[in-house]
Short mmCIF file of C-alpha atoms (C1' of nucleotides) in Angstrom, two decimals:
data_model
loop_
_atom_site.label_atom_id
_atom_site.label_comp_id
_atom_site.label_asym_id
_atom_site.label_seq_id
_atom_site.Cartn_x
_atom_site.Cartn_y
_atom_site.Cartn_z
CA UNK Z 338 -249.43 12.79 -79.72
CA UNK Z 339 -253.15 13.14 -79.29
CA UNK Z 340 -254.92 16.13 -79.13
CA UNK Z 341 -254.75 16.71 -75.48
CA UNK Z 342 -257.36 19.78 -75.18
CA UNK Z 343 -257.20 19.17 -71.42
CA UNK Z 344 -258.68 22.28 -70.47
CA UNK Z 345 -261.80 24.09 -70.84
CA UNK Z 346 -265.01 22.54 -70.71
CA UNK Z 347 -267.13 21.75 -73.49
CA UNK Z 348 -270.04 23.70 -72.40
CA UNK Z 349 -270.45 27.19 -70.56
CA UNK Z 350 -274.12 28.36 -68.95
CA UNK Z 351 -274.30 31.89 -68.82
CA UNK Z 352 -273.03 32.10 -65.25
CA UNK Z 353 -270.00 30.04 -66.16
CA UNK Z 354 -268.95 32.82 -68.73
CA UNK Z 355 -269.92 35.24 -66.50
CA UNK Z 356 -267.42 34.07 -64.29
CA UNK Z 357 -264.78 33.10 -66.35
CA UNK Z 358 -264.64 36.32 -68.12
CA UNK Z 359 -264.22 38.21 -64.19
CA UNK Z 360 -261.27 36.28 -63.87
CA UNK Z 361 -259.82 37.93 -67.40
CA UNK Z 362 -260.70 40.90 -66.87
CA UNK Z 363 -259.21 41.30 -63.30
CA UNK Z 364 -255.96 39.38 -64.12
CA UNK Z 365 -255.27 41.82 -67.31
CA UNK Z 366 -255.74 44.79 -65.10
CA UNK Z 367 -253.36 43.20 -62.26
CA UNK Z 368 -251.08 42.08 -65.11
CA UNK Z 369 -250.90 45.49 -66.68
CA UNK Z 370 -250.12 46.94 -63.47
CA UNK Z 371 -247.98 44.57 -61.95
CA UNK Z 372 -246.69 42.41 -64.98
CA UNK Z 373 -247.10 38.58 -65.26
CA UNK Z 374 -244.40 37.55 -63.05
CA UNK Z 375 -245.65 39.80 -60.08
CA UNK Z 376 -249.27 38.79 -60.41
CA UNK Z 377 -250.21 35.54 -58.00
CA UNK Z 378 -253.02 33.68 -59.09
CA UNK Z 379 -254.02 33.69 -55.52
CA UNK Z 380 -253.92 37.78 -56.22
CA UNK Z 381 -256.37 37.66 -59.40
CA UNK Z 382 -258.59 35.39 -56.95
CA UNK Z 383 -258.80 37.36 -54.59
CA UNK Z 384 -259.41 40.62 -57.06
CA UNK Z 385 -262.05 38.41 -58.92
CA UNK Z 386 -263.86 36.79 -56.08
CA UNK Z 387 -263.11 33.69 -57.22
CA UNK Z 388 -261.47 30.11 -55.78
CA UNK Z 389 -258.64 28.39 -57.16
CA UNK Z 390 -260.76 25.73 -58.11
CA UNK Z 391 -262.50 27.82 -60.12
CA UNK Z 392 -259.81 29.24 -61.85
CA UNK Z 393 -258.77 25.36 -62.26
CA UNK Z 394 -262.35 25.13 -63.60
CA UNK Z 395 -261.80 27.43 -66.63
CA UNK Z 396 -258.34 27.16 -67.19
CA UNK Z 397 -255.64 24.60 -67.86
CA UNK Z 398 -252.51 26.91 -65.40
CA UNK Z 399 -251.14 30.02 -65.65
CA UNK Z 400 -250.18 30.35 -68.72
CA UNK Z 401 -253.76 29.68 -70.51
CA UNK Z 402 -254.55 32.53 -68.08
CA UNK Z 403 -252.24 34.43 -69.54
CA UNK Z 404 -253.00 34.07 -73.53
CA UNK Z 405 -256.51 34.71 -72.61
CA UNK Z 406 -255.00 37.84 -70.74
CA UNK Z 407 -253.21 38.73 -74.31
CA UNK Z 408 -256.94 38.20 -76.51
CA UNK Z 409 -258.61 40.68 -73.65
CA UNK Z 410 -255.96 43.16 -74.11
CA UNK Z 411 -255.91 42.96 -77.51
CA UNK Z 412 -259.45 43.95 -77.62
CA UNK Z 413 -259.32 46.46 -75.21
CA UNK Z 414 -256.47 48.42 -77.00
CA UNK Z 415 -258.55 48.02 -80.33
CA UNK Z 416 -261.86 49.48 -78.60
CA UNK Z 417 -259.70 52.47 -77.16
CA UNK Z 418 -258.51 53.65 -80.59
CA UNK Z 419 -262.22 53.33 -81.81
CA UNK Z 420 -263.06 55.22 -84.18
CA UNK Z 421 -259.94 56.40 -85.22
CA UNK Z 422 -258.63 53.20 -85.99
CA UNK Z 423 -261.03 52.22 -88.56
CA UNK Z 424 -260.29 55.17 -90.73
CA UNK Z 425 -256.69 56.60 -90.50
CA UNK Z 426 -257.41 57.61 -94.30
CA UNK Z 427 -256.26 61.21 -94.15
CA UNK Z 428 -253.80 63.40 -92.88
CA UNK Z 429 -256.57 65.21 -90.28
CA UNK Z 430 -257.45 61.70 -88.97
CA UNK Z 431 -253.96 61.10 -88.26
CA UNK Z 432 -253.52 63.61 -85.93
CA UNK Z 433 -256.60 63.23 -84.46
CA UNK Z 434 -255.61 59.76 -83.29
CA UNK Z 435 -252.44 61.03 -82.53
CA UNK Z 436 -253.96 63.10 -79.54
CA UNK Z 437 -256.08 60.52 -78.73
CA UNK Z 438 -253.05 58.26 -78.25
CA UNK Z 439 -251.62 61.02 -75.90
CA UNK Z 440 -254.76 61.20 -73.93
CA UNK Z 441 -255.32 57.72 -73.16
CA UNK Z 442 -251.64 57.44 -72.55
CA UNK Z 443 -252.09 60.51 -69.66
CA UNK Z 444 -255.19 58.81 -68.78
CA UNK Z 445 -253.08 55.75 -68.01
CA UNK Z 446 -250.88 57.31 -65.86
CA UNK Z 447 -248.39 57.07 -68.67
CA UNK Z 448 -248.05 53.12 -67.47
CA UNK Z 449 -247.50 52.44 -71.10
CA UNK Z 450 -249.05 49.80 -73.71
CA UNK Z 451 -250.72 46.62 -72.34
CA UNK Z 452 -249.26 44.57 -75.54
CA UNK Z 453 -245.64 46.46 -75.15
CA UNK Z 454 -245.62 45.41 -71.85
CA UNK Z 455 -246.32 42.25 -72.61
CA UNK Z 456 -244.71 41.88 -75.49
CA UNK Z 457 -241.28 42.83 -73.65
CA UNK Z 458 -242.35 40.78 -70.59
CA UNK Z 459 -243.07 37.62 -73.01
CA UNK Z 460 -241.46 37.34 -76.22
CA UNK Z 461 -238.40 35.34 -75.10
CA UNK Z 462 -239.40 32.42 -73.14
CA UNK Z 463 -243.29 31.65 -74.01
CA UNK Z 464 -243.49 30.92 -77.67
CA UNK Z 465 -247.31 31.17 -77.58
CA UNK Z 466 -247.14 34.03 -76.29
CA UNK Z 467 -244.88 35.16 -78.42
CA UNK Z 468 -246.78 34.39 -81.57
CA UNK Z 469 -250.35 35.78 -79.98
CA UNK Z 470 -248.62 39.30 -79.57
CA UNK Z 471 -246.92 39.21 -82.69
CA UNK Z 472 -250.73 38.82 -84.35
CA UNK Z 473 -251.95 41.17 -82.19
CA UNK Z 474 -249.42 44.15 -83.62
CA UNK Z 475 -249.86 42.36 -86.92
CA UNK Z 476 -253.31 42.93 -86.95
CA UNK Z 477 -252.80 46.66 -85.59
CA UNK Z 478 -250.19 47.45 -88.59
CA UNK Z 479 -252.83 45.72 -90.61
CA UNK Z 480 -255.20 48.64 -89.64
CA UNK Z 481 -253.23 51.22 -90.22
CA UNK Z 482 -252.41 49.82 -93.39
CA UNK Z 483 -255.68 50.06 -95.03
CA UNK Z 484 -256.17 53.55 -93.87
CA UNK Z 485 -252.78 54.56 -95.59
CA UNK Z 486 -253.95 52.06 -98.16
CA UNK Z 487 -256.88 53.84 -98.72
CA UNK Z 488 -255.28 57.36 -99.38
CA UNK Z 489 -252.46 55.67 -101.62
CA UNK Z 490 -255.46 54.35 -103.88
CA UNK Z 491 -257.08 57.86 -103.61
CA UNK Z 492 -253.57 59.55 -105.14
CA UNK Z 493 -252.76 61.27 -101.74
CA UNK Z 494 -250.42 59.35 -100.93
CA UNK Z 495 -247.72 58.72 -103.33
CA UNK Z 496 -247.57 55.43 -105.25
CA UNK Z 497 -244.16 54.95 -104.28
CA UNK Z 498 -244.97 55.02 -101.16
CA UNK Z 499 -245.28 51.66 -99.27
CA UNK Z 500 -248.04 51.64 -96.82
CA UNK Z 501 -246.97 48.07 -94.66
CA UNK Z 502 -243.96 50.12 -94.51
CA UNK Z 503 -244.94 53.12 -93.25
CA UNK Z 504 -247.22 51.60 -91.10
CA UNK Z 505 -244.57 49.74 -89.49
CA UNK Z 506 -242.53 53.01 -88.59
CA UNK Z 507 -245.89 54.03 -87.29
CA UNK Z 508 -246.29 51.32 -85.18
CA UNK Z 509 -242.89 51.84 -84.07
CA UNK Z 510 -242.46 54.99 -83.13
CA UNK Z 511 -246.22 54.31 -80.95
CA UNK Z 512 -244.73 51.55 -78.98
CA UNK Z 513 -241.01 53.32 -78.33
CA UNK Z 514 -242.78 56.65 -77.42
CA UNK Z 515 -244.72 55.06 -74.75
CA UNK Z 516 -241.74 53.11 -73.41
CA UNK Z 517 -239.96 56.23 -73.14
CA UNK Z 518 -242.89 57.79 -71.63
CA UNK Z 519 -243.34 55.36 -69.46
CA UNK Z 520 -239.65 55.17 -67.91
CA UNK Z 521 -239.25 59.49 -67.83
CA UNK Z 522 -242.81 59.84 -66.51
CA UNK Z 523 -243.74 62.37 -69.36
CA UNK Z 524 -245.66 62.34 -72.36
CA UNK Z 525 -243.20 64.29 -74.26
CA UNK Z 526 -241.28 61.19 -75.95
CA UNK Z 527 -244.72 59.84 -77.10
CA UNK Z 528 -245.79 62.97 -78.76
CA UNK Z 529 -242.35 63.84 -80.26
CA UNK Z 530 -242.01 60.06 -81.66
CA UNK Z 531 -245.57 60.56 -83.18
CA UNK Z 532 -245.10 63.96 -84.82
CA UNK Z 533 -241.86 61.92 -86.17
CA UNK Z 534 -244.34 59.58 -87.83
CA UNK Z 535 -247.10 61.62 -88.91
CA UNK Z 536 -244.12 63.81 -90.69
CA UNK Z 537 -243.12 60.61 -92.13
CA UNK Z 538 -246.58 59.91 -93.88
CA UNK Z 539 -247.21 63.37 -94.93
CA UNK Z 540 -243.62 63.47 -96.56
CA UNK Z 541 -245.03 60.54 -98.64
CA UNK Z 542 -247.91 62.36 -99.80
CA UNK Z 543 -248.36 63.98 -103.11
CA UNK Z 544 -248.79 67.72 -103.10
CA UNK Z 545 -252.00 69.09 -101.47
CA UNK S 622 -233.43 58.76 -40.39
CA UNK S 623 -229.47 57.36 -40.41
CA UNK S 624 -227.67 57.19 -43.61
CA UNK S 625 -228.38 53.61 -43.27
CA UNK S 626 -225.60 52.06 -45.93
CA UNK S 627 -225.96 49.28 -44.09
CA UNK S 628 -224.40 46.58 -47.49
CA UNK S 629 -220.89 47.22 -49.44
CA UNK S 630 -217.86 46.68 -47.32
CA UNK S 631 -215.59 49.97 -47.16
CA UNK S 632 -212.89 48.50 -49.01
CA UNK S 633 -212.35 45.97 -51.60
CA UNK S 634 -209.60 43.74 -52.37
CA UNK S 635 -208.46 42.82 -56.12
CA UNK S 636 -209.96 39.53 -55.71
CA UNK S 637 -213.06 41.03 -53.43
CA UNK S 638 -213.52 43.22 -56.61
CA UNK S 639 -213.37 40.50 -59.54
CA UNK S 640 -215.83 38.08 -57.28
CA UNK S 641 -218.62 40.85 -57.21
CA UNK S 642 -217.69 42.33 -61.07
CA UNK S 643 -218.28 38.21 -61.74
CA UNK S 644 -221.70 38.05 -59.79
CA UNK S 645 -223.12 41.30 -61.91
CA UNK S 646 -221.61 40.00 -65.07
CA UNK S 647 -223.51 36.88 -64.69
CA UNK S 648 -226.51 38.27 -63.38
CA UNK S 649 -226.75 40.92 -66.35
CA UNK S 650 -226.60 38.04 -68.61
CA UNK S 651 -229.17 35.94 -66.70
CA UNK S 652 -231.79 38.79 -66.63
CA UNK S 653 -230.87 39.78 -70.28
CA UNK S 654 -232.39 36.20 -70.68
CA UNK S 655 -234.74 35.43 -68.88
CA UNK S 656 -235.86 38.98 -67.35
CA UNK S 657 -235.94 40.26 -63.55
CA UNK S 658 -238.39 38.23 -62.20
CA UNK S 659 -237.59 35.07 -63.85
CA UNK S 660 -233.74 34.99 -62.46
CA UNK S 661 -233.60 33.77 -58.92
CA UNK S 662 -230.53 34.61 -57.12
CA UNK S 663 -229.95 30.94 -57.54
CA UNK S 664 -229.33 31.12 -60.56
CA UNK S 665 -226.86 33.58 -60.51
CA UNK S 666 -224.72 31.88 -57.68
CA UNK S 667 -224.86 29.01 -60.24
CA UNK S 668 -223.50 30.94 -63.22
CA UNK S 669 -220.76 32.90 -61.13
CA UNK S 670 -219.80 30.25 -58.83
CA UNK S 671 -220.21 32.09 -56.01
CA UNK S 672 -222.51 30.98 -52.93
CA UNK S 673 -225.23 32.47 -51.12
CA UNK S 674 -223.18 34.32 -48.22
CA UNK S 675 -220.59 35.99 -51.05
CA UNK S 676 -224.33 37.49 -52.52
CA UNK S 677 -225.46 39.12 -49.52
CA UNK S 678 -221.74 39.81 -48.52
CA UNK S 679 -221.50 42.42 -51.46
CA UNK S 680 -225.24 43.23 -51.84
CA UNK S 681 -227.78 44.13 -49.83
CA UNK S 682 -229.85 42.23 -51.46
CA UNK S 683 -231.99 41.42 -55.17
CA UNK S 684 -233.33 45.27 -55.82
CA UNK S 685 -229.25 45.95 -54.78
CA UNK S 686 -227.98 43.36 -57.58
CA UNK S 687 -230.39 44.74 -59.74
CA UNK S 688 -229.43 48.32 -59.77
CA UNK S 689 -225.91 47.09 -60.63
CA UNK S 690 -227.39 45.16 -63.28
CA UNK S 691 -228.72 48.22 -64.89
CA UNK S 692 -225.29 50.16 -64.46
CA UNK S 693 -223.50 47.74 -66.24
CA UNK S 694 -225.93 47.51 -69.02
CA UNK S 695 -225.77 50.94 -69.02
CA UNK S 696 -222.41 49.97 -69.74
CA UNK S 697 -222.14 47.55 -72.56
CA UNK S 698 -225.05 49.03 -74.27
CA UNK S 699 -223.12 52.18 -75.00
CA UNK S 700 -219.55 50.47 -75.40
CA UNK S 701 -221.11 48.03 -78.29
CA UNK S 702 -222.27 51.42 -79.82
CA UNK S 703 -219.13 52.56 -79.74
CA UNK S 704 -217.51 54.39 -81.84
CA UNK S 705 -220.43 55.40 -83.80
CA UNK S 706 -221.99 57.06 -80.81
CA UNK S 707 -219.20 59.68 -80.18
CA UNK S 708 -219.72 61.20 -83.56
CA UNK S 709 -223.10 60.83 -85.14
CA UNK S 710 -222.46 64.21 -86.98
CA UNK S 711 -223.33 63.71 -90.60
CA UNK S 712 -225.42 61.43 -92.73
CA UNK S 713 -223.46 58.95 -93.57
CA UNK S 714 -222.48 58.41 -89.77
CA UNK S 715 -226.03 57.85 -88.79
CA UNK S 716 -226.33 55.23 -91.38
CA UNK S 717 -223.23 53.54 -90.04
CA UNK S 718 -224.68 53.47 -86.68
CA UNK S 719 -227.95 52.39 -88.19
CA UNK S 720 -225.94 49.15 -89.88
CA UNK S 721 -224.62 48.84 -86.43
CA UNK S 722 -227.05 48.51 -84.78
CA UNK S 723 -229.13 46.32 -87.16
CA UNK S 724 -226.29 43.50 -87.14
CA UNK S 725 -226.10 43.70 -83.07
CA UNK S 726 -229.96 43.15 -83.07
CA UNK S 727 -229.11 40.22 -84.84
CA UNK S 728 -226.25 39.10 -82.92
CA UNK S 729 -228.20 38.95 -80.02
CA UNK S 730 -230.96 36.77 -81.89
CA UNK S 731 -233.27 39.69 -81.73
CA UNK S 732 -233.93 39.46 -78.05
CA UNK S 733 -234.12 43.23 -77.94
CA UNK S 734 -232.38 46.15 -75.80
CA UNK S 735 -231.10 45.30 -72.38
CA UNK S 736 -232.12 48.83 -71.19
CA UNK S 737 -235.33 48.78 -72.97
CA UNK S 738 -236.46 45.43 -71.42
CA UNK S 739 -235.38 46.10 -68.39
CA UNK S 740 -237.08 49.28 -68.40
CA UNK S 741 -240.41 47.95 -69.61
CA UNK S 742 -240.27 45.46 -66.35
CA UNK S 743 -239.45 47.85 -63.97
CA UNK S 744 -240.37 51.68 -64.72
CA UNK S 745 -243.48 50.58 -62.68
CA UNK S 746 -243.05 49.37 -59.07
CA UNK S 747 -239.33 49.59 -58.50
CA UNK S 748 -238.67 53.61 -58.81
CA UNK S 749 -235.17 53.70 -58.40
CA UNK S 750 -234.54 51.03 -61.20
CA UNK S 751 -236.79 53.65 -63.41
CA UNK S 752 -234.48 57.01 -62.23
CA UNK S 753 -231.73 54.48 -63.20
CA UNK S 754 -232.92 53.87 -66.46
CA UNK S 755 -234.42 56.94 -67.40
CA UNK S 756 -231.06 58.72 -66.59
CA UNK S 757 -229.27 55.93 -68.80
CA UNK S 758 -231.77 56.78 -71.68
CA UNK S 759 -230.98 60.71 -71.05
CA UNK S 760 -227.03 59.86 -71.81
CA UNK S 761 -228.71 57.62 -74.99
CA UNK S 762 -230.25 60.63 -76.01
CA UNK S 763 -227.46 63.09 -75.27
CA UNK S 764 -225.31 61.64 -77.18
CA UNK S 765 -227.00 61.48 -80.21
CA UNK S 766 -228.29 64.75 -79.56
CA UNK S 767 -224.76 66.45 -79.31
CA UNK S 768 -223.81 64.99 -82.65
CA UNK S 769 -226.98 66.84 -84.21
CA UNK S 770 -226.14 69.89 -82.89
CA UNK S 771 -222.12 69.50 -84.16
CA UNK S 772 -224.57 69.54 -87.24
CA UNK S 773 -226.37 72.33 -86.74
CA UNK S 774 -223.76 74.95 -85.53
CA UNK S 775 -221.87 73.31 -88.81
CA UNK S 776 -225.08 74.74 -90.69
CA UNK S 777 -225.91 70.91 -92.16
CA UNK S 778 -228.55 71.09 -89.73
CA UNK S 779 -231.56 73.86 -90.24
CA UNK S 780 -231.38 76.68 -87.42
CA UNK S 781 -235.26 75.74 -86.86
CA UNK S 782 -234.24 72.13 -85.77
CA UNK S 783 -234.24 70.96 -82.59
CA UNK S 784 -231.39 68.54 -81.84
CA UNK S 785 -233.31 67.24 -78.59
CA UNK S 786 -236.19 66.44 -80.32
CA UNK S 787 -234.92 64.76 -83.30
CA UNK S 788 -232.39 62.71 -80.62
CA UNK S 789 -235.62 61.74 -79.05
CA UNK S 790 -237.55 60.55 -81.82
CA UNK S 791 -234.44 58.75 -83.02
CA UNK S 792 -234.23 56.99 -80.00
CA UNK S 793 -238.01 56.05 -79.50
CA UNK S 794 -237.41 54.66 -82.67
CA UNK S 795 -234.94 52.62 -81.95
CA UNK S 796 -236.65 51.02 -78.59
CA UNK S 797 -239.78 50.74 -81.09
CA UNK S 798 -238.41 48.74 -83.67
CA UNK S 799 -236.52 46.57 -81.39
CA UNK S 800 -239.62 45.47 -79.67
CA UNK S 801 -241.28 44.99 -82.92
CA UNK S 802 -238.29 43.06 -83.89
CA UNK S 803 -237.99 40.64 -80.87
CA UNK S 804 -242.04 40.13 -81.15
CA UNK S 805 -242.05 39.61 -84.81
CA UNK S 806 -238.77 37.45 -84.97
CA UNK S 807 -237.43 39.52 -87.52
CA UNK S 808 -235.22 42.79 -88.14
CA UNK S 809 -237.43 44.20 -90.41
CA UNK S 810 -239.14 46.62 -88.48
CA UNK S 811 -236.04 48.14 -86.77
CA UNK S 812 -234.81 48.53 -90.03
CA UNK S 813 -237.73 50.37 -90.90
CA UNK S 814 -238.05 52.35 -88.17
CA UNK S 815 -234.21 53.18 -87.78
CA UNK S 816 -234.70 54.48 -91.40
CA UNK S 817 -237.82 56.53 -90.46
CA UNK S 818 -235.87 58.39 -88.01
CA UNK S 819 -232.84 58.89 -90.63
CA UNK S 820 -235.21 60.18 -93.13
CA UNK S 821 -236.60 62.57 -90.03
CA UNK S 822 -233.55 64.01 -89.54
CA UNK S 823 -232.58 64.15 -93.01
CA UNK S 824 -235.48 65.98 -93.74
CA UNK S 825 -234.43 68.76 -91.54
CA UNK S 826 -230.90 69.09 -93.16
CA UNK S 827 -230.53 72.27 -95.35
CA UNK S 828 -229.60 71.20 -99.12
CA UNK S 829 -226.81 69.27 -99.81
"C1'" DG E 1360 -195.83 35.08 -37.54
"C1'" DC E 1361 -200.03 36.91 -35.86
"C1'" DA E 1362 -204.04 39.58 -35.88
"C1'" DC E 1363 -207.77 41.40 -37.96
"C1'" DG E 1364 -210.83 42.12 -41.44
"C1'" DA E 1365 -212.01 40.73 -46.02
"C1'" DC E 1366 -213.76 36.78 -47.93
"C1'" DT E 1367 -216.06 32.15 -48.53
"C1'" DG E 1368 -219.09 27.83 -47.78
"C1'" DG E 1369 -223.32 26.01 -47.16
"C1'" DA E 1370 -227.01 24.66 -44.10
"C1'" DC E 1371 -231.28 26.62 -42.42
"C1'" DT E 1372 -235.76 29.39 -42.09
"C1'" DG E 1373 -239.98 31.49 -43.43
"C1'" DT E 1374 -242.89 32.76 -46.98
"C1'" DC E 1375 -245.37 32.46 -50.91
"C1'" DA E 1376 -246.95 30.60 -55.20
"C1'" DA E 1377 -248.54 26.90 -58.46
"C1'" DG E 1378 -251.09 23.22 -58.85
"C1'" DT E 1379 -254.06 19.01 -56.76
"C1'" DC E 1380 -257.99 16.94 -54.67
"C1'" DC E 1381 -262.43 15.88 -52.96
"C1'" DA E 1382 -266.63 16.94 -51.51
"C1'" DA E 1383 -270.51 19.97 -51.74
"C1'" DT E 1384 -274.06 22.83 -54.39
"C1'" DC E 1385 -276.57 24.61 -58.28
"C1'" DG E 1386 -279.63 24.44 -62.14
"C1'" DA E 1387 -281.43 22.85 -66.46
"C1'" DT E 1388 -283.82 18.89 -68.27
"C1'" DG E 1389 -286.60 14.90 -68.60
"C1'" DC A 408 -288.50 15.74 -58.32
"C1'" DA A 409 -284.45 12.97 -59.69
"C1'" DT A 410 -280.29 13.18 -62.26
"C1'" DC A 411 -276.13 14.67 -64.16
"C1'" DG A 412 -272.83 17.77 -65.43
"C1'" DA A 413 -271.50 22.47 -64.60
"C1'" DT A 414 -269.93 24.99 -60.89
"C1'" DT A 415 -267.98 26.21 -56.42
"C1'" DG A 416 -265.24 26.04 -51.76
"C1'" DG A 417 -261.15 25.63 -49.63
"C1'" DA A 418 -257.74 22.63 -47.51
"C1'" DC A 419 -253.54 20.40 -48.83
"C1'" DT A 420 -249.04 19.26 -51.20
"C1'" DT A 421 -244.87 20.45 -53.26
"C1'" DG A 422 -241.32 23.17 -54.55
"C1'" DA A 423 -238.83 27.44 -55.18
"C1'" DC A 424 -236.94 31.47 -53.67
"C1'" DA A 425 -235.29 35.54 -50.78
"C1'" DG A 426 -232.90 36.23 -47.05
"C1'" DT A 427 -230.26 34.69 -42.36
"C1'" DC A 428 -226.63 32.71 -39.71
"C1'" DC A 429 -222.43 31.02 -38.20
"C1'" DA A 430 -218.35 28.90 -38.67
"C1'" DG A 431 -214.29 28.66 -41.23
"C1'" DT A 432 -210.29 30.37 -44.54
"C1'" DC A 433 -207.36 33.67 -46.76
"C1'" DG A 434 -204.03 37.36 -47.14
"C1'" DT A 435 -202.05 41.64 -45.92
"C1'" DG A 436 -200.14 45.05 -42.74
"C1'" DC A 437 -197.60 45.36 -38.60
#
DNA sequence: GCACGACTGGACTGTCAAGTCCAATCGATG
DNA sequence: CATCGATTGGACTTGACAGTCCAGTCGTGC
C-alpha cells in the first residue's frame, strides 16, 4: 500500500494553473447544469478549450475532476452568501440573507443548490464524494452556528436554545426549499421553508 | 402532428402484465440505487430476467421506463406512509408520522427519498419527469395539508393559519433533512428538521 | 386444432465516453 | 543557447450502452 499520489504534478507555472483552474470552472458550470453523469469530459474540453491530454495532465480521471468540481462549488456558494454569511448574528440579518437566498435562487433560474445537487447526485456510490459534501454543509452549519452562537452569548437568544441545532433545521429547510423550488419551478417553497426557519430562531429568542 | 402512441400494446395479458409490473419493479429499485443515469437498461434486464426485445416490447424506450419508475415510486412512497398520511389531524399524529418516517430513513440505510432523488436528477433536462414529480409532491403536500385543515375547521388550528403553507414547509423539511441525512450518514438532521416543522405547526395551534 | 396477436430470445448496430499513448512545443534556468 | 520538465495536440483503443431487427414460441378465441 504505498502512497500512490499518481496524479497531479509536483509543480504548476502560472500558465499551468491558469489552465487547470479553466477546466474547474467550466466543468462545475456544465455539472451544475447538466449533473455529473450527463457531463462528457470531451464536453468540459470542448467548453474549456482544452485537450484530453491536458485534462490527463492535471488530473488523475473523472472523478478527481469531480472533487475538485465539489471544492469550486463550495467556494462559490460561500462567496454568494458573502456578507451575510459571516454575520447571521441578529434577527434583521436573518432575513436579509433570507432574500438574498431567494434572489440568487431566481437568479439561477431556480436550478437549485450546486452542493444539493450534488450531494443527491453523489452521496451513494462515491464515498469521497460523499465525505467532501458532507464537510462542505458541515462547514456551512458551522457558519450559521456562530452567528446564532453569537446572539445566544449576547442573551438574545435563549440559553436553552441549541444553536448546532437550530442551525441544522436551518440548513434544512434551505436545501428542501430549493429542491422543491427547483422541481415546481417557483420560488414559493423556498421562501415558505425559510420563513419556517427564521420563525424557528426567533421563537428561541428571549423577549425583545 | 399524429397522436403518435407509437409503444404499449392495446391489450395486456395476465402474464404480459406481471412481465412489465416485474421490469418497473426492478428498475425502481435499480435507480433507487444507483440513480438514473447510472442504471443501464442492462441492468434492469438482468434483475427482471427479461431480455432486450420484452424492454422495448412494453416501452418505448429509457425516458418511457423512467416515467413508470416515478409512478410507482409515487406509489410506494405514499403506501409506506401509510396510514399516518390519511389522518395527520392532531399533534400526536404528526409525531407518529414523524417516528415513521425517521425509522424508514433508517431502513433504507439513509439513502434518502426516492421522489426527492429522483427529482434532484431530473427536474432539469427531462420536463416531463419534473411535471411527474412535481405533481407527486402536490399529492405529498395535499395530503398533509388536508389533515391541517381537519384541524383548523376543528378550531385546533388558528383561523390565521394557512394549511398550504404549513404542508409546504413540512414537506421541504422533510426532503431537507433527508438529504442532510444521506450526506451526513446520520438521522440526526431529519430528526431535527422533522421536529422544526412540528414545532411550526404547533406554534400555530390555539391553546391546548 | 388453427390462426392470430401477444409475447419472448438474443444477436447486431451505431454512437459515445473514458482513458491511453506518443510526439511535439514552450519556457525558465544555467 | 542548450536542457529538462511542464505543457499541449490529437489520434487511438476499449468498452458500455441505447436502440433495432427478426425469427421463434405461447395461449386464447373461434
Amino acid at each position: 500500500m504505498l502512497p500512490n499520489q499518481k496524479s497531479e504534478p509536483r509543480s504548476l507555472t502560472a500558465r499551468g494553473a491558469a489552465t487547470r483552474s479553466r477546466i474547474v470552472d467550466a466543468a462545475a458550470d456544465l455539472i451544475y447544469a447538466h449533473g455529473v453523469d450527463r457531463t462528457s469530459l470531451d464536453d468540459v474540453m470542448a467548453a474549456s478549450s482544452v485537450s484530453k491530454s491536458q485534462l490527463y495532465h492535471y488530473f488523475a480521471d473523472k472523478d478527481a475532476l469531480v472533487l475538485e468540481v465539489i471544492a469550486r462549488q463550495t467556494e462559490r456558494v460561500f462567496e454568494a452568501q458573502t456578507p451575510h454569511l459571516e454575520a447571521l448574528d441578529s434577527l434583521p440579518a436573518l432575513k436579509l440573507w433570507r432574500n438574498a437566498i431567494v434572489r440568487l435562487n431566481k437568479a439561477a433560474h431556480g436550478k437549485g443548490c450546486p452542493l444539493g445537487t450534488l450531494a443527491s447526485e453523489l452521496a451513494n456510490g462515491f464515498e469521497p464524494a460523499r465525505k467532501c459534501l458532507a464537510d462542505s454543509f458541515a462547514m456551512w452549519r458551522d457558519r450559521i452556528e456562530q452567528g446564532l452562537t453569537k446572539m445566544r452569548e449576547r442573551g438574545e437568544l435563549a440559553a436553552s436554545a441549541d444553536p448546532y441545532e437550530l442551525a441544522v433545521a436551518v440548513l434544512s429547510a434551505i436545501q428542501g426549499g430549493l429542491l422543491l423550488a427547483k422541481t415546481t419551478h417557483s420560488s414559493r417553497p423556498l421562501e415558505i421553508a425559510l420563513d419556517m426557519a427564521i420563525d424557528h430562531v426567533a421563537r428561541h429568542m428571549t423577549k425583545a
